């Protein structure tokens, strides 16, 4: 997995960011952790996955670009709303994918 430089986190995870990422990389069980990733299909923008999916041996091993991490599906949806609002405020549009990829290339 690759992580966005400006990773979005739900409030509960702000202080635990490194610990959560480490557990994700080690494929350890984490209850209620959801990942917000850039959609693989470029027609779509973001997808939300429960982290438990990645623990399944039969789950495809892809190089996901993680944009955000949230505790639970409700917070993941709120985080997507927050991302969408930020993109709209900055660009007056809703092309989340382009906005994130452009910010990733900056600096």
Coordinates of N, CA, C and O in Angstrom, one line a residue:
X1 N 0.8 -1.2 0.0 CA 0.0 0.0 0.0 C 0.9 1.2 0.0 O 1.9 1.3 0.6
X2 N 0.4 2.2 -0.7 CA 1.0 3.5 -0.7 C 0.1 4.5 0.0 O -1.1 4.4 -0.1
X3 N 0.7 5.4 0.8 CA -0.2 6.3 1.6 C 0.0 7.8 1.1 O 1.1 8.2 0.8
X4 N -1.1 8.4 1.0 CA -1.1 9.8 0.6 C -0.3 10.7 1.5 O -0.4 10.5 2.8
X5 N 0.5 11.6 1.0 CA 1.3 12.5 1.9 C 0.4 13.3 2.9 O 0.9 13.5 4.0
X6 N -0.8 13.7 2.5 CA -1.6 14.4 3.3 C -2.8 13.6 3.8 O -4.0 13.9 3.6
X7 N -2.5 12.4 4.3 CA -3.4 11.4 4.7 C -4.5 12.0 5.6 O -4.3 12.7 6.6
X8 N -5.8 11.7 5.2 CA -6.9 12.1 6.0 C -7.2 11.1 7.1 O -7.2 9.9 6.8
X9 N -7.5 11.5 8.3 CA -7.8 10.6 9.4 C -9.0 11.1 10.1 O -9.2 12.3 10.3
X10 N -9.8 10.1 10.6 CA -10.9 10.5 11.5 C -10.3 10.9 12.8 O -9.1 10.5 13.2
X11 N -11.0 11.7 13.6 CA -10.5 12.3 14.8 C -9.9 11.2 15.8 O -8.8 11.5 16.4
X12 N -10.5 10.1 15.9 CA -10.1 9.1 16.9 C -8.7 8.5 16.5 O -8.0 8.0 17.3
X13 N -8.3 8.7 15.3 CA -7.1 8.0 14.8 C -5.9 9.0 14.7 O -4.8 8.6 14.3
X14 N -6.1 10.3 14.9 CA -5.1 11.3 14.7 C -3.8 10.9 15.5 O -2.7 10.9 14.9
X15 N -3.9 10.5 16.7 CA -2.8 10.2 17.5 C -2.2 8.8 17.3 O -1.1 8.5 17.7
X16 N -3.0 7.9 16.7 CA -2.7 6.5 16.5 C -2.3 6.2 15.1 O -2.1 5.1 14.7
X17 N -2.1 7.2 14.3 CA -1.8 7.1 12.9 C -0.7 6.1 12.6 O -0.8 5.1 11.8
X18 N 0.5 6.2 13.2 CA 1.6 5.4 12.9 C 1.4 3.9 13.4 O 1.7 3.0 12.7
X19 N 0.7 3.8 14.5 CA 0.4 2.4 15.0 C -0.6 1.7 14.1 O -0.4 0.5 13.7
X20 N -1.6 2.4 13.6 CA -2.6 1.8 12.7 C -1.9 1.5 11.3 O -2.1 0.4 10.8
X21 N -1.1 2.3 10.8 CA -0.4 2.0 9.6 C 0.5 0.8 9.7 O 0.6 0.0 8.8
X22 N 1.3 0.8 10.8 CA 2.2 -0.4 11.1 C 1.4 -1.7 11.1 O 1.8 -2.7 10.5
X23 N 0.2 -1.7 11.8 CA -0.6 -2.9 11.8 C -1.1 -3.3 10.5 O -1.3 -4.4 10.1
X24 N -1.5 -2.3 9.7 CA -2.0 -2.5 8.3 C -0.9 -3.2 7.5 O -1.1 -4.2 6.8
X25 N 0.3 -2.7 7.6 CA 1.5 -3.2 6.8 C 1.8 -4.7 7.3 O 2.2 -5.5 6.5
X26 N 1.6 -4.9 8.6 CA 1.9 -6.2 9.1 C 0.7 -7.2 9.0 O 0.8 -8.3 9.4
X27 N -0.4 -6.7 8.4 CA -1.6 -7.5 8.2 C -2.1 -8.0 9.5 O -2.5 -9.2 9.6
X28 N -2.2 -7.2 10.5 CA -2.7 -7.6 11.8 C -4.2 -7.1 11.9 O -4.6 -6.1 11.3
X29 N -4.9 -7.9 12.7 CA -6.4 -7.6 12.9 C -6.6 -6.3 13.6 O -6.0 -6.0 14.6
X30 N -7.5 -5.5 13.0 CA -7.9 -4.2 13.6 C -9.4 -4.0 13.4 O -9.8 -3.9 12.3
X31 N -10.1 -4.0 14.5 CA -11.5 -4.0 14.4 C -11.9 -2.5 14.0 O -11.4 -1.6 14.5
X32 N -12.9 -2.5 13.1 CA -13.5 -1.2 12.7 C -12.6 -0.2 12.0 O -13.0 1.0 11.9
X33 N -11.5 -0.6 11.4 CA -10.7 0.3 10.7 C -11.1 0.2 9.2 O -11.2 -0.9 8.6
X34 N -11.4 1.4 8.6 CA -11.8 1.4 7.2 C -10.7 2.3 6.4 O -10.3 3.3 6.9
X35 N -10.4 1.8 5.2 CA -9.5 2.5 4.4 C -10.2 3.2 3.2 O -11.1 2.6 2.6
X36 N -9.9 4.4 3.0 CA -10.4 5.2 1.8 C -9.3 5.2 0.8 O -8.2 5.7 1.1
X37 N -9.6 4.6 -0.3 CA -8.5 4.5 -1.4 C -9.0 5.1 -2.7 O -10.2 5.2 -2.9
X38 N -8.1 5.5 -3.5 CA -8.4 5.9 -4.9 C -9.0 4.7 -5.6 O -8.4 3.6 -5.5
X39 N -10.1 4.9 -6.3 CA -10.7 3.8 -7.0 C -9.8 3.3 -8.1 O -9.1 4.1 -8.7
X40 N -9.8 2.0 -8.3 CA -8.9 1.4 -9.3 C -9.4 1.9 -10.7 O -8.7 2.2 -11.6
X41 N -10.7 1.9 -10.9 CA -11.4 2.3 -12.1 C -11.3 3.8 -12.2 O -11.9 4.5 -11.3
X42 N -10.7 4.4 -13.1 CA -10.5 5.9 -13.2 C -11.8 6.6 -13.4 O -11.9 7.9 -13.2
X43 N -12.9 5.9 -13.7 CA -14.2 6.6 -13.8 C -14.8 6.9 -12.5 O -15.6 7.8 -12.3
X44 N -14.3 6.2 -11.4 CA -14.8 6.5 -10.1 C -13.7 7.2 -9.3 O -12.6 7.4 -9.8
X45 N -14.1 7.7 -8.1 CA -13.2 8.5 -7.4 C -12.5 7.8 -6.2 O -11.3 7.6 -6.2
X46 N -13.4 7.5 -5.2 CA -12.9 6.8 -4.0 C -13.7 5.6 -3.7 O -14.8 5.5 -4.1
X47 N -13.0 4.7 -2.9 CA -13.7 3.5 -2.5 C -13.4 3.3 -1.0 O -12.3 3.7 -0.6
X48 N -14.3 2.7 -0.3 CA -14.1 2.5 1.2 C -14.0 1.0 1.4 O -14.9 0.2 0.9
X49 N -13.0 0.5 2.0 CA -12.8 -0.9 2.3 C -12.6 -1.1 3.8 O -11.7 -0.4 4.4
X50 N -13.3 -2.1 4.4 CA -12.9 -2.5 5.8 C -11.6 -3.1 5.7 O -11.3 -3.9 4.8
X51 N -10.7 -2.8 6.7 CA -9.4 -3.4 6.7 C -9.3 -4.9 6.8 O -8.4 -5.5 6.4
X52 N -10.4 -5.5 7.3 CA -10.5 -6.9 7.4 C -10.4 -7.6 6.1 O -9.9 -8.8 6.0
X53 N -10.8 -7.0 5.0 CA -10.8 -7.6 3.7 C -9.3 -7.9 3.3 O -9.1 -8.9 2.7
X54 N -8.4 -7.1 3.7 CA -7.0 -7.3 3.3 C -6.3 -8.5 4.0 O -5.2 -8.9 3.7
X55 N -7.0 -9.0 5.1 CA -6.5 -10.1 5.8 C -6.8 -11.4 5.2 O -6.2 -12.5 5.5
X56 N -7.8 -11.4 4.3 CA -8.2 -12.7 3.6 C -7.1 -13.1 2.6 O -6.7 -12.4 1.8
X57 N -6.7 -14.4 2.7 CA -5.7 -14.9 1.8 C -6.1 -14.8 0.3 O -5.2 -14.6 -0.5
X58 N -7.4 -14.9 0.0 CA -7.8 -14.9 -1.4 C -8.0 -13.5 -1.9 O -8.3 -13.3 -3.1
X59 N -7.8 -12.5 -1.1 CA -8.1 -11.1 -1.5 C -6.9 -10.7 -2.4 O -5.8 -10.9 -2.1
X60 N -7.2 -10.1 -3.6 CA -6.2 -9.7 -4.5 C -5.2 -8.7 -3.9 O -5.6 -7.8 -3.2
X61 N -3.9 -9.0 -4.1 CA -2.8 -8.1 -3.5 C -2.5 -7.0 -4.6 O -1.7 -7.3 -5.5
X62 N -3.1 -5.9 -4.4 CA -2.9 -4.7 -5.3 C -2.2 -3.6 -4.5 O -2.2 -3.6 -3.3
X63 N -1.6 -2.7 -5.3 CA -1.0 -1.6 -4.7 C -2.0 -0.4 -4.5 O -2.1 0.4 -5.4
X64 N -2.7 -0.5 -3.4 CA -3.7 0.5 -3.2 C -3.1 1.9 -2.8 O -2.1 1.9 -2.1
X65 N -3.7 3.0 -3.2 CA -3.3 4.3 -2.8 C -4.3 4.8 -1.7 O -5.4 5.2 -2.0
X66 N -3.8 4.7 -0.5 CA -4.7 5.0 0.7 C -4.7 6.5 0.9 O -3.7 7.2 1.1
X67 N -5.9 7.1 0.8 CA -6.1 8.5 0.9 C -6.5 8.9 2.4 O -6.2 9.9 2.9
X68 N -7.2 8.0 3.0 CA -7.7 8.2 4.4 C -7.9 6.9 5.1 O -8.1 5.9 4.6
X69 N -7.9 7.1 6.5 CA -8.2 6.0 7.4 C -9.2 6.5 8.4 O -9.0 7.5 9.0
X70 N -10.2 5.6 8.6 CA -11.3 6.0 9.6 C -11.6 4.9 10.5 O -11.3 3.7 10.2
X71 N -12.2 5.2 11.6 CA -12.7 4.2 12.6 C -14.2 4.0 12.3 O -15.0 4.8 12.7
X72 N -14.5 2.9 11.6 CA -15.8 2.6 11.3 C -16.3 3.2 10.0 O -15.8 4.1 9.5
X73 N -17.4 2.5 9.5 CA -17.9 3.0 8.2 C -18.5 4.4 8.2 O -18.4 5.1 7.3
X74 N -19.2 4.7 9.3 CA -19.8 6.0 9.5 C -18.8 7.1 9.4 O -19.0 8.1 8.7
X75 N -17.7 6.9 10.1 CA -16.6 7.9 10.1 C -15.9 8.0 8.7 O -15.5 9.0 8.3
X76 N -15.9 6.8 8.0 CA -15.3 6.8 6.7 C -16.1 7.6 5.7 O -15.6 8.4 4.9
X77 N -17.5 7.5 5.8 CA -18.3 8.3 5.0 C -18.2 9.8 5.3 O -18.2 10.6 4.4
X78 N -18.1 10.1 6.6 CA -17.9 11.5 7.0 C -16.6 12.0 6.4 O -16.5 13.2 6.0
X79 N -15.6 11.2 6.4 CA -14.3 11.6 5.9 C -14.3 11.9 4.4 O -13.7 12.8 3.9
X80 N -15.1 11.0 3.7 CA -15.2 11.2 2.2 C -16.0 12.5 2.0 O -15.6 13.3 1.1
X81 N -17.0 12.8 2.8 CA -17.7 14.1 2.7 C -16.7 15.3 2.9 O -16.8 16.3 2.2
X82 N -15.9 15.1 3.9 CA -14.9 16.2 4.2 C -13.9 16.4 3.1 O -13.6 17.5 2.7
X83 N -13.5 15.3 2.5 CA -12.5 15.4 1.4 C -13.2 16.0 0.2 O -12.7 16.9 -0.5
X84 N -14.5 15.6 -0.1 CA -15.2 16.2 -1.2 C -15.4 17.7 -1.0 O -15.3 18.5 -1.9
X85 N -15.7 18.1 0.2 CA -15.9 19.5 0.5 C -14.6 20.3 0.3 O -14.6 21.4 -0.3
X86 N -13.5 19.8 0.8 CA -12.2 20.4 0.6 C -11.9 20.6 -0.9 O -11.5 21.7 -1.3
X87 N -12.1 19.5 -1.7 CA -11.9 19.6 -3.1 C -12.8 20.7 -3.7 O -12.3 21.5 -4.6
X88 N -14.0 20.7 -3.4 CA -14.9 21.7 -3.9 C -14.5 23.1 -3.5 O -14.5 24.0 -4.4
X89 N -14.1 23.3 -2.3 CA -13.7 24.6 -1.8 C -12.5 25.1 -2.6 O -12.3 26.3 -2.8
X90 N -11.6 24.2 -2.9 CA -10.3 24.6 -3.5 C -10.4 24.7 -5.0 O -9.7 25.6 -5.6
X91 N -11.3 23.9 -5.6 CA -11.3 23.9 -7.1 C -12.7 24.3 -7.7 O -12.8 24.4 -8.9
X92 N -13.7 24.4 -6.9 CA -15.1 24.6 -7.4 C -15.6 23.5 -8.3 O -16.4 23.7 -9.1
X93 N -15.0 22.3 -8.1 CA -15.4 21.1 -8.8 C -15.4 19.9 -7.9 O -15.1 20.1 -6.7
X94 N -15.5 18.8 -8.5 CA -15.6 17.6 -7.6 C -14.7 16.4 -8.2 O -15.0 15.3 -8.0
X95 N -13.6 16.8 -8.9 CA -12.7 15.8 -9.4 C -11.7 15.5 -8.3 O -10.5 16.0 -8.3
X96 N -12.1 14.6 -7.4 CA -11.3 14.3 -6.2 C -10.0 13.6 -6.6 O -8.9 13.9 -6.1
X97 N -10.1 12.7 -7.6 CA -8.9 12.0 -8.0 C -7.8 12.9 -8.5 O -6.7 12.8 -8.1
X98 N -8.1 13.8 -9.4 CA -7.1 14.7 -10.0 C -6.5 15.6 -8.9 O -5.3 15.9 -8.8
X99 N -7.4 16.1 -8.0 CA -7.0 17.0 -6.9 C -5.9 16.3 -6.0 O -4.9 16.8 -5.7
X100 N -6.2 15.0 -5.6 CA -5.3 14.3 -4.7 C -4.0 13.9 -5.5 O -3.0 14.1 -4.9
X101 N -4.1 13.5 -6.7 CA -2.9 13.2 -7.4 C -2.0 14.4 -7.7 O -0.8 14.3 -7.6
X102 N -2.6 15.5 -7.9 CA -1.9 16.8 -8.1 C -1.2 17.2 -6.8 O 0.0 17.5 -6.8
X103 N -1.9 17.1 -5.7 CA -1.3 17.4 -4.4 C -0.2 16.5 -4.0 O 0.8 16.9 -3.3
X104 N -0.3 15.2 -4.4 CA 0.7 14.2 -4.1 C 2.0 14.6 -4.8 O 3.1 14.3 -4.3
X105 N 1.9 15.2 -6.0 CA 3.1 15.5 -6.8 C 3.8 16.8 -6.3 O 4.9 17.0 -6.6
X106 N 3.0 17.6 -5.6 CA 3.6 18.9 -5.1 C 4.6 18.7 -4.0 O 4.6 17.7 -3.3
X107 N 5.4 19.7 -3.8 CA 6.4 19.8 -2.7 C 7.5 18.9 -2.9 O 8.2 18.2 -3.1

